C-alpha cells in the first residue's frame, strides 16, 4: 500500500482520467469514488486513525479537497448530459409518410386567359400596353365618337366618379370608371406615330344588374391595328387565326354586322360552342370593326392616309366557355373551393 500522501495523489490522477459520457457512467463514478460505504475516497478517510497524529490534519485536508473536486466533476458531467439530452433529435421514424408539400398557389383563371390571349397577339407582332381604369369623358366616350347627348352613351351603363351638369357644348368634364378598354385606342394613338399594332388587357366597369351572366366589373382585351391600307379583310383574317390558336383548329367562327360609334363598319364575332350533351350555340366573344375616321382624327392620325381596325374581346366570356363555368360571379367571389380547381 503506498504512503498515505501518495495515495491521495494517485487517486486524484485516477479520478481526473475518468470520463463520464452517460447517466450510467455518472452513477458508476459516484459509487466508485464518493459512495459512503465502499467509495475509494471514503477508504482514504478510513486510514486517518493509522497515521501519525501530526500528519493527520494535512492528510484530512487533502482528502477533503479531493472529495470536493470529485463531487464537482460529477455535477458538471450530469449538467452536461442533461443539456445534451435536451438538444438531441427525437428518434427518427423512417416509416412515417412524408409531409405533403405546402399547396402551391396558381394563377386566377381570368389572369391565365388574359395572359394567353395577349401572348397569342404578341406572337402575331402586337405589343402589349396598359392604361388607367379611371378615365375622363373624352377618352371613354367623346374621342370615340359618342355624340355629347346621344343615346349611344346609354349603351354602356356607366359608374360616374364626377358628374357635371354638362351644357350643350362638346366640353364634358365627367370622370368615369372606364366602361371598356377602347379609350386606350385614343391614348396609344395620341402618344405615338403610326403604324400602331397593340393589344390592351384590362379591367372595365359597368353599372349592370348582377346576374349569372353580368357582373359590375369584367375584363377585356382591346386590339388596335393602324397603318396604310389596313382593311376589313385583315381584321377578319387576324381574328380567325386568333380563334384557331386559342380554341383549336376545328373552331367555327362567324361575323355578324353590329354597331359601335367608334367603328364603321362594325361587327361581332361568335364562336360555335358545343356542350357535353351534343347541343351547341353561337357565343359572342368580341366586338370589332374599322376604326371610324372621326376617331383617327380625334387622336391626331390622318384618316386620309391611314386606316385601321380595332376589336374588344370579353375575357370573362371566353374563360367561362373554356372552363364550363356557368355563373360569372364565381370568378369574383374568391372561394378557394372554386379557385383550387385551376
Ligand atoms: N368597346 C366595345 C365594347 O366594350 C368593343 C369594341 C372594341 C368594339 C373595339 C369595336 C372595336 O363593347
Tab-separated table of C-alpha atoms and ligand atoms in Angstrom:
chain	number	residue	atom	x	y	z
A	1	UNK	CA	0.000	0.000	0.000
A	2	UNK	CA	1.506	3.426	-0.975
A	3	UNK	CA	2.352	6.027	1.632
A	4	UNK	CA	-0.752	7.989	2.610
A	5	UNK	CA	0.041	11.330	0.783
A	6	UNK	CA	0.971	9.401	-2.356
A	7	UNK	CA	-2.315	7.521	-2.136
A	8	UNK	CA	-4.214	10.843	-2.379
A	9	UNK	CA	-2.172	11.876	-5.421
A	10	UNK	CA	-2.686	8.533	-7.123
A	11	UNK	CA	-6.409	8.599	-6.577
A	12	UNK	CA	-6.567	12.210	-7.831
A	13	UNK	CA	-4.936	11.203	-11.122
A	14	UNK	CA	-7.245	8.244	-11.473
A	15	UNK	CA	-10.290	10.442	-10.938
A	16	UNK	CA	-9.011	13.036	-13.392
A	17	UNK	CA	-8.596	10.348	-16.039
A	18	UNK	CA	-12.214	9.181	-15.714
A	19	UNK	CA	-14.637	10.080	-18.477
A	20	UNK	CA	-18.367	10.335	-17.827
A	21	UNK	CA	-20.454	10.011	-21.007
A	22	UNK	CA	-23.787	8.720	-19.763
A	23	UNK	CA	-26.071	8.607	-16.773
A	24	UNK	CA	-24.875	5.069	-16.085
A	25	UNK	CA	-21.241	6.119	-16.065
A	26	UNK	CA	-22.097	9.026	-13.792
A	27	UNK	CA	-23.718	6.685	-11.315
A	28	UNK	CA	-20.795	4.235	-11.518
A	29	UNK	CA	-18.403	7.133	-10.856
A	30	UNK	CA	-20.388	8.194	-7.818
A	31	UNK	CA	-20.403	4.722	-6.325
A	32	UNK	CA	-16.723	4.061	-7.064
A	33	UNK	CA	-15.351	7.290	-5.588
A	34	UNK	CA	-17.978	9.012	-3.497
A	35	UNK	CA	-20.012	6.069	-2.219
A	36	UNK	CA	-20.466	6.184	1.526
A	37	UNK	CA	-19.527	2.603	2.193
A	38	UNK	CA	-17.042	1.354	-0.359
A	39	UNK	CA	-16.081	4.542	-2.161
A	40	UNK	CA	-12.347	4.985	-2.748
A	41	UNK	CA	-12.301	8.426	-1.151
A	42	UNK	CA	-14.089	7.085	1.897
A	43	UNK	CA	-11.384	4.418	2.122
A	44	UNK	CA	-8.767	7.176	2.407
A	45	UNK	CA	-10.664	8.747	5.312
A	46	UNK	CA	-10.627	5.333	6.950
A	47	UNK	CA	-6.843	5.422	7.032
A	48	UNK	CA	-6.663	8.564	9.212
A	49	UNK	CA	-6.573	6.728	12.548
A	50	UNK	CA	-3.487	4.800	11.349
A	51	UNK	CA	-1.494	7.975	10.673
A	52	UNK	CA	0.899	9.882	12.912
A	53	UNK	CA	-1.176	12.441	14.777
A	54	UNK	CA	0.901	15.339	13.278
A	55	UNK	CA	0.272	14.077	9.748
A	56	UNK	CA	-3.481	13.725	10.166
A	57	UNK	CA	-4.682	17.375	9.638
A	58	UNK	CA	-2.770	17.833	6.365
A	59	UNK	CA	-3.912	14.449	5.073
A	60	UNK	CA	-7.515	15.052	6.078
A	61	UNK	CA	-7.445	18.395	4.302
A	62	UNK	CA	-6.030	16.812	1.116
A	63	UNK	CA	-8.680	14.069	1.088
A	64	UNK	CA	-11.445	16.661	1.673
A	65	UNK	CA	-10.187	18.680	-1.294
A	66	UNK	CA	-10.118	15.573	-3.453
A	67	UNK	CA	-13.676	14.723	-2.410
A	68	UNK	CA	-14.862	18.249	-3.325
A	69	UNK	CA	-13.173	18.033	-6.725
A	70	UNK	CA	-14.679	14.621	-7.459
A	71	UNK	CA	-18.119	15.906	-6.478
A	72	UNK	CA	-17.675	18.945	-8.760
A	73	UNK	CA	-16.606	16.740	-11.654
A	74	UNK	CA	-19.679	14.564	-11.192
A	75	UNK	CA	-22.043	17.538	-11.071
A	76	UNK	CA	-20.526	19.135	-14.172
A	77	UNK	CA	-20.877	15.879	-16.069
A	78	UNK	CA	-24.528	15.494	-15.045
A	79	UNK	CA	-25.326	19.027	-16.137
A	80	UNK	CA	-23.684	18.486	-19.495
A	81	UNK	CA	-25.549	15.231	-20.002
A	82	UNK	CA	-28.883	16.894	-19.227
A	83	UNK	CA	-28.183	19.654	-21.791
A	84	UNK	CA	-27.223	17.179	-24.462
A	85	UNK	CA	-30.397	15.261	-23.914
A	86	UNK	CA	-32.427	18.434	-24.478
A	87	UNK	CA	-30.692	19.093	-27.805
A	88	UNK	CA	-30.895	15.564	-29.084
A	89	UNK	CA	-33.264	14.938	-32.009
A	90	UNK	CA	-36.289	12.807	-31.331
A	91	UNK	CA	-35.814	9.386	-32.719
A	92	UNK	CA	-36.434	9.217	-36.460
A	93	UNK	CA	-39.263	7.021	-37.643
A	94	UNK	CA	-38.412	6.342	-41.270
A	95	UNK	CA	-41.694	4.572	-41.884
A	96	UNK	CA	-43.768	7.739	-41.352
A	97	UNK	CA	-45.321	9.043	-44.591
A	98	UNK	CA	-43.662	12.241	-45.889
A	99	UNK	CA	-45.193	15.617	-45.236
A	100	UNK	CA	-47.164	16.796	-48.285
A	101	UNK	CA	-45.638	19.962	-49.827
A	102	UNK	CA	-47.469	23.178	-48.950
A	103	UNK	CA	-50.206	23.708	-51.529
A	104	UNK	CA	-48.891	25.930	-54.328
A	105	UNK	CA	-50.998	28.879	-55.458
A	106	UNK	CA	-51.966	29.230	-59.097
A	107	UNK	CA	-52.991	31.980	-61.467
A	108	UNK	CA	-56.630	33.018	-61.391
A	109	UNK	CA	-58.386	31.634	-64.475
A	110	UNK	CA	-59.074	35.179	-65.701
A	111	UNK	CA	-55.413	36.139	-65.444
A	112	UNK	CA	-54.454	32.951	-67.203
A	113	UNK	CA	-56.796	33.745	-70.099
A	114	UNK	CA	-55.677	37.387	-70.267
A	115	UNK	CA	-52.052	36.275	-70.476
A	116	UNK	CA	-52.788	33.653	-73.073
A	117	UNK	CA	-54.822	35.973	-75.316
A	118	UNK	CA	-52.193	38.731	-75.078
A	119	UNK	CA	-49.489	36.142	-75.737
A	120	UNK	CA	-51.118	34.974	-78.975
A	121	UNK	CA	-51.324	38.546	-80.279
A	122	UNK	CA	-47.739	39.169	-79.217
A	123	UNK	CA	-46.694	36.273	-81.427
A	124	UNK	CA	-48.645	37.966	-84.257
A	125	UNK	CA	-46.414	41.016	-83.731
A	126	UNK	CA	-48.620	43.129	-81.448
A	127	UNK	CA	-47.170	44.871	-78.433
A	128	UNK	CA	-48.963	44.996	-75.070
A	129	UNK	CA	-49.977	48.229	-73.298
A	130	UNK	CA	-51.997	49.025	-70.210
A	131	UNK	CA	-53.948	52.134	-69.273
A	132	UNK	CA	-55.883	53.865	-66.476
A	133	UNK	CA	-59.116	52.431	-65.096
A	134	UNK	CA	-60.278	55.937	-64.155
A	135	UNK	CA	-60.955	57.832	-67.354
A	136	UNK	CA	-62.180	61.239	-68.390
A	137	UNK	CA	-65.293	61.512	-70.504
A	138	UNK	CA	-63.271	62.455	-73.546
A	139	UNK	CA	-61.216	59.280	-73.722
A	140	UNK	CA	-64.007	56.917	-72.689
A	141	UNK	CA	-66.704	58.490	-74.894
A	142	UNK	CA	-66.090	61.771	-76.714
A	143	UNK	CA	-62.992	60.893	-78.696
A	144	UNK	CA	-64.583	57.540	-79.521
A	145	UNK	CA	-67.314	59.344	-81.426
A	146	UNK	CA	-70.076	59.050	-78.838
A	147	UNK	CA	-72.009	62.293	-79.516
A	148	UNK	CA	-72.435	64.513	-76.393
A	149	UNK	CA	-76.016	63.661	-75.574
A	150	UNK	CA	-76.613	60.861	-77.927
A	151	UNK	CA	-78.348	57.775	-76.570
A	152	UNK	CA	-75.320	55.772	-77.685
A	153	UNK	CA	-73.793	56.653	-74.329
A	154	UNK	CA	-76.540	54.666	-72.703
A	155	UNK	CA	-75.202	51.550	-74.397
A	156	UNK	CA	-72.794	51.325	-71.517
A	157	UNK	CA	-74.152	51.773	-68.022
A	158	UNK	CA	-71.531	53.967	-66.517
A	159	UNK	CA	-70.147	54.402	-62.995
A	160	UNK	CA	-69.509	58.135	-62.688
A	161	UNK	CA	-66.873	59.346	-60.220
A	162	UNK	CA	-67.548	63.003	-61.065
A	163	UNK	CA	-70.655	64.101	-62.861
A	164	UNK	CA	-71.018	67.644	-64.083
A	165	UNK	CA	-74.053	69.486	-65.347
A	166	UNK	CA	-72.951	69.382	-68.931
A	167	UNK	CA	-74.194	72.080	-71.249
A	168	UNK	CA	-74.844	71.570	-74.906
A	169	UNK	CA	-71.185	72.104	-75.841
A	170	UNK	CA	-68.809	69.224	-76.503
A	171	UNK	CA	-66.855	70.020	-73.350
A	172	UNK	CA	-67.732	67.217	-70.919
A	173	UNK	CA	-65.824	67.028	-67.668
A	174	UNK	CA	-67.225	63.816	-66.228
A	175	UNK	CA	-64.828	61.296	-64.715
A	176	UNK	CA	-65.782	57.638	-65.014
A	177	UNK	CA	-64.617	54.130	-64.325
A	178	UNK	CA	-63.794	53.095	-67.862
A	179	UNK	CA	-66.625	51.118	-69.401
A	180	UNK	CA	-64.349	49.466	-71.959
A	181	UNK	CA	-60.681	49.309	-72.916
A	182	UNK	CA	-61.321	51.324	-76.098
A	183	UNK	CA	-60.123	54.640	-74.545
A	184	UNK	CA	-56.668	53.120	-74.868
A	185	UNK	CA	-57.084	53.306	-78.659
A	186	UNK	CA	-57.019	57.070	-78.211
A	187	UNK	CA	-54.178	57.118	-75.667
A	188	UNK	CA	-51.970	54.874	-77.804
A	189	UNK	CA	-52.529	56.958	-80.948
A	190	UNK	CA	-52.096	60.269	-79.096
A	191	UNK	CA	-48.716	59.195	-77.860
A	192	UNK	CA	-47.063	57.862	-80.997
A	193	UNK	CA	-46.898	57.803	-84.743
A	194	UNK	CA	-48.487	55.161	-86.992
A	195	UNK	CA	-48.229	52.279	-87.609
A	196	UNK	CA	-49.868	51.017	-84.399
A	197	UNK	CA	-50.200	47.371	-83.516
A	198	UNK	CA	-51.110	46.906	-79.880
A	199	UNK	CA	-53.295	44.863	-77.512
A	200	UNK	CA	-54.522	46.213	-74.177
A	201	UNK	CA	-55.615	43.771	-71.470
A	202	UNK	CA	-57.536	45.359	-68.607
A	203	UNK	CA	-60.408	45.656	-66.218
A	204	UNK	CA	-63.574	47.560	-67.078
A	205	UNK	CA	-66.684	48.528	-65.092
A	206	UNK	CA	-70.383	48.709	-65.822
A	207	UNK	CA	-73.339	49.520	-63.653
A	208	UNK	CA	-75.346	46.473	-64.559
A	209	UNK	CA	-77.816	44.309	-62.691
A	210	UNK	CA	-75.791	41.394	-61.322
A	211	UNK	CA	-76.689	38.002	-62.683
A	212	UNK	CA	-75.085	34.747	-63.773
A	213	UNK	CA	-74.002	36.482	-66.985
A	214	UNK	CA	-73.128	40.032	-65.954
A	215	UNK	CA	-71.045	41.491	-63.198
A	216	UNK	CA	-70.178	45.082	-62.287
A	217	UNK	CA	-66.607	44.615	-63.472
A	218	UNK	CA	-65.037	42.357	-66.025
A	219	UNK	CA	-62.016	42.052	-68.276
A	220	UNK	CA	-61.375	42.900	-71.902
A	221	UNK	CA	-58.502	42.721	-74.312
A	222	UNK	CA	-58.553	45.621	-76.756
A	223	UNK	CA	-56.752	45.370	-80.083
A	224	UNK	CA	-55.748	48.176	-82.435
A	225	UNK	CA	-54.022	47.955	-85.797
A	226	UNK	CA	-53.486	51.173	-87.765
A	227	UNK	CA	-51.376	51.505	-90.890
A	228	UNK	CA	-51.681	52.435	-94.549
A	229	UNK	CA	-54.016	50.144	-96.438
A	230	UNK	CA	-55.459	48.178	-93.499
A	231	UNK	CA	-58.768	46.562	-94.499
A	232	UNK	CA	-61.669	44.583	-93.063
A	233	UNK	CA	-60.024	41.520	-94.658
A	234	UNK	CA	-57.007	41.945	-92.377
A	235	UNK	CA	-59.325	42.171	-89.398
A	236	UNK	CA	-61.245	39.000	-90.254
A	237	UNK	CA	-58.129	37.018	-91.063
A	238	UNK	CA	-56.352	38.044	-87.856
A	239	UNK	CA	-59.318	37.241	-85.638
A	240	UNK	CA	-59.948	33.917	-87.374
A	241	UNK	CA	-56.310	32.996	-86.854
A	242	UNK	CA	-56.586	34.041	-83.223
A	243	UNK	CA	-59.642	31.814	-82.749
A	244	UNK	CA	-57.784	28.803	-84.174
A	245	UNK	CA	-54.760	29.489	-81.977
A	246	UNK	CA	-56.869	29.856	-78.869
A	247	UNK	CA	-59.727	27.382	-79.286
A	248	UNK	CA	-58.103	24.868	-81.657
A	249	UNK	CA	-58.046	24.279	-85.417
A	250	UNK	CA	-61.583	22.931	-85.568
A	251	UNK	CA	-63.167	26.077	-84.104
A	252	UNK	CA	-66.120	27.543	-86.033
A	253	UNK	CA	-66.489	31.315	-86.102
A	254	UNK	CA	-68.848	33.774	-87.715
A	255	UNK	CA	-69.049	37.539	-88.087
A	256	UNK	CA	-72.303	39.424	-87.656
A	257	UNK	CA	-72.861	43.066	-88.547
A	258	UNK	CA	-73.190	45.263	-85.478
A	259	UNK	CA	-72.930	48.857	-84.339
A	260	UNK	CA	-70.359	50.788	-82.320
A	261	UNK	CA	-69.952	54.589	-82.578
A	262	UNK	CA	-66.175	54.226	-82.925
A	263	UNK	CA	-66.044	51.698	-85.769
A	264	UNK	CA	-67.541	51.692	-89.249
A	265	UNK	CA	-68.385	49.118	-90.399
A	266	UNK	CA	-68.784	47.220	-87.136
A	267	UNK	CA	-69.162	43.511	-86.442
A	268	UNK	CA	-69.292	40.940	-83.682
A	269	UNK	CA	-67.546	37.600	-83.771
A	270	UNK	CA	-69.198	34.450	-82.425
A	271	UNK	CA	-67.723	31.024	-81.816
A	272	UNK	CA	-69.761	27.830	-82.012
A	273	UNK	CA	-69.882	26.234	-78.606
A	274	UNK	CA	-70.827	22.627	-78.133
A	275	UNK	CA	-71.884	21.424	-74.732
A	276	UNK	CA	-71.246	17.930	-73.378
A	277	UNK	CA	-74.768	16.757	-74.309
A	278	UNK	CA	-74.061	17.480	-78.005
A	279	UNK	CA	-76.146	20.649	-78.174
A	280	UNK	CA	-74.490	23.857	-79.298
A	281	UNK	CA	-74.934	27.564	-79.749
A	282	UNK	CA	-73.177	30.626	-81.112
A	283	UNK	CA	-71.461	32.613	-78.372
A	284	UNK	CA	-70.400	36.205	-78.910
A	285	UNK	CA	-66.806	36.801	-77.809
A	286	UNK	CA	-65.872	40.196	-79.222
A	287	UNK	CA	-66.896	43.404	-80.932
A	288	UNK	CA	-64.784	44.823	-83.754
A	289	UNK	CA	-64.696	46.999	-86.832
A	290	UNK	CA	-62.785	49.506	-88.890
A	291	UNK	CA	-61.696	52.480	-86.787
A	292	UNK	CA	-64.053	55.392	-87.524
A	293	UNK	CA	-62.320	58.281	-89.345
A	294	UNK	CA	-63.509	60.673	-86.601
A	295	UNK	CA	-61.676	58.576	-84.030
A	296	UNK	CA	-58.423	58.685	-86.016
A	297	UNK	CA	-58.816	62.411	-86.344
A	298	UNK	CA	-59.528	62.942	-82.638
A	299	UNK	CA	-56.326	61.071	-81.835
A	300	UNK	CA	-54.215	63.044	-84.306
A	301	UNK	CA	-53.968	60.427	-87.068
A	302	UNK	CA	-54.730	61.465	-90.644
A	303	UNK	CA	-57.706	59.377	-91.849
A	304	UNK	CA	-56.876	60.215	-95.474
A	305	UNK	CA	-53.558	58.399	-95.137
A	306	UNK	CA	-54.279	55.694	-92.564
A	307	UNK	CA	-56.946	53.141	-91.857
A	308	UNK	CA	-57.179	50.656	-89.057
A	309	UNK	CA	-59.176	48.009	-87.293
A	310	UNK	CA	-59.989	47.544	-83.631
A	311	UNK	CA	-61.552	44.834	-81.533
A	312	UNK	CA	-62.548	44.348	-77.916
A	313	UNK	CA	-62.774	40.830	-76.535
A	314	UNK	CA	-64.686	39.775	-73.432
A	315	UNK	CA	-62.240	37.754	-71.382
A	316	UNK	CA	-64.767	36.554	-68.815
A	317	UNK	CA	-66.950	35.082	-71.527
A	318	UNK	CA	-64.026	33.275	-73.117
A	319	UNK	CA	-62.834	31.975	-69.719
A	320	UNK	CA	-66.318	30.707	-68.893
A	321	UNK	CA	-66.562	28.932	-72.236
A	322	UNK	CA	-63.301	27.059	-71.950
A	323	UNK	CA	-63.788	26.022	-68.313
A	324	UNK	CA	-67.549	25.327	-68.493
A	325	UNK	CA	-68.259	27.990	-65.877
A	326	UNK	CA	-71.954	28.831	-65.812
A	327	UNK	CA	-72.037	31.821	-63.419
A	328	UNK	CA	-69.718	34.802	-63.959
A	329	UNK	CA	-69.932	35.727	-60.264
A	330	UNK	CA	-67.853	32.710	-59.249
A	331	UNK	CA	-64.916	34.420	-60.965
A	332	UNK	CA	-65.058	37.264	-58.418
A	333	UNK	CA	-66.042	35.597	-55.152
A	334	UNK	CA	-62.576	34.166	-54.436
A	335	UNK	CA	-63.998	30.986	-52.980
A	336	UNK	CA	-60.968	28.722	-52.613
A	337	UNK	CA	-63.047	25.634	-53.379
A	338	UNK	CA	-63.620	27.177	-56.831
A	339	UNK	CA	-60.108	28.585	-57.291
A	340	UNK	CA	-58.376	25.335	-56.316
A	341	UNK	CA	-59.668	23.713	-59.478
A	342	UNK	CA	-57.378	25.796	-61.694
B	1	LIG	N1	-65.548	48.578	-76.736
B	1	LIG	C1	-66.540	47.667	-77.272
B	1	LIG	C2	-67.328	47.084	-76.095
B	1	LIG	O1	-66.884	47.162	-74.983
B	1	LIG	C3	-65.907	46.564	-78.063
B	1	LIG	C4	-65.216	47.052	-79.294
B	1	LIG	C5	-63.874	47.365	-79.262
B	1	LIG	C6	-65.910	47.171	-80.486
B	1	LIG	C7	-63.224	47.809	-80.396
B	1	LIG	C8	-65.278	47.585	-81.629
B	1	LIG	C9	-63.955	47.904	-81.590
B	1	LIG	O2	-68.394	46.517	-76.284
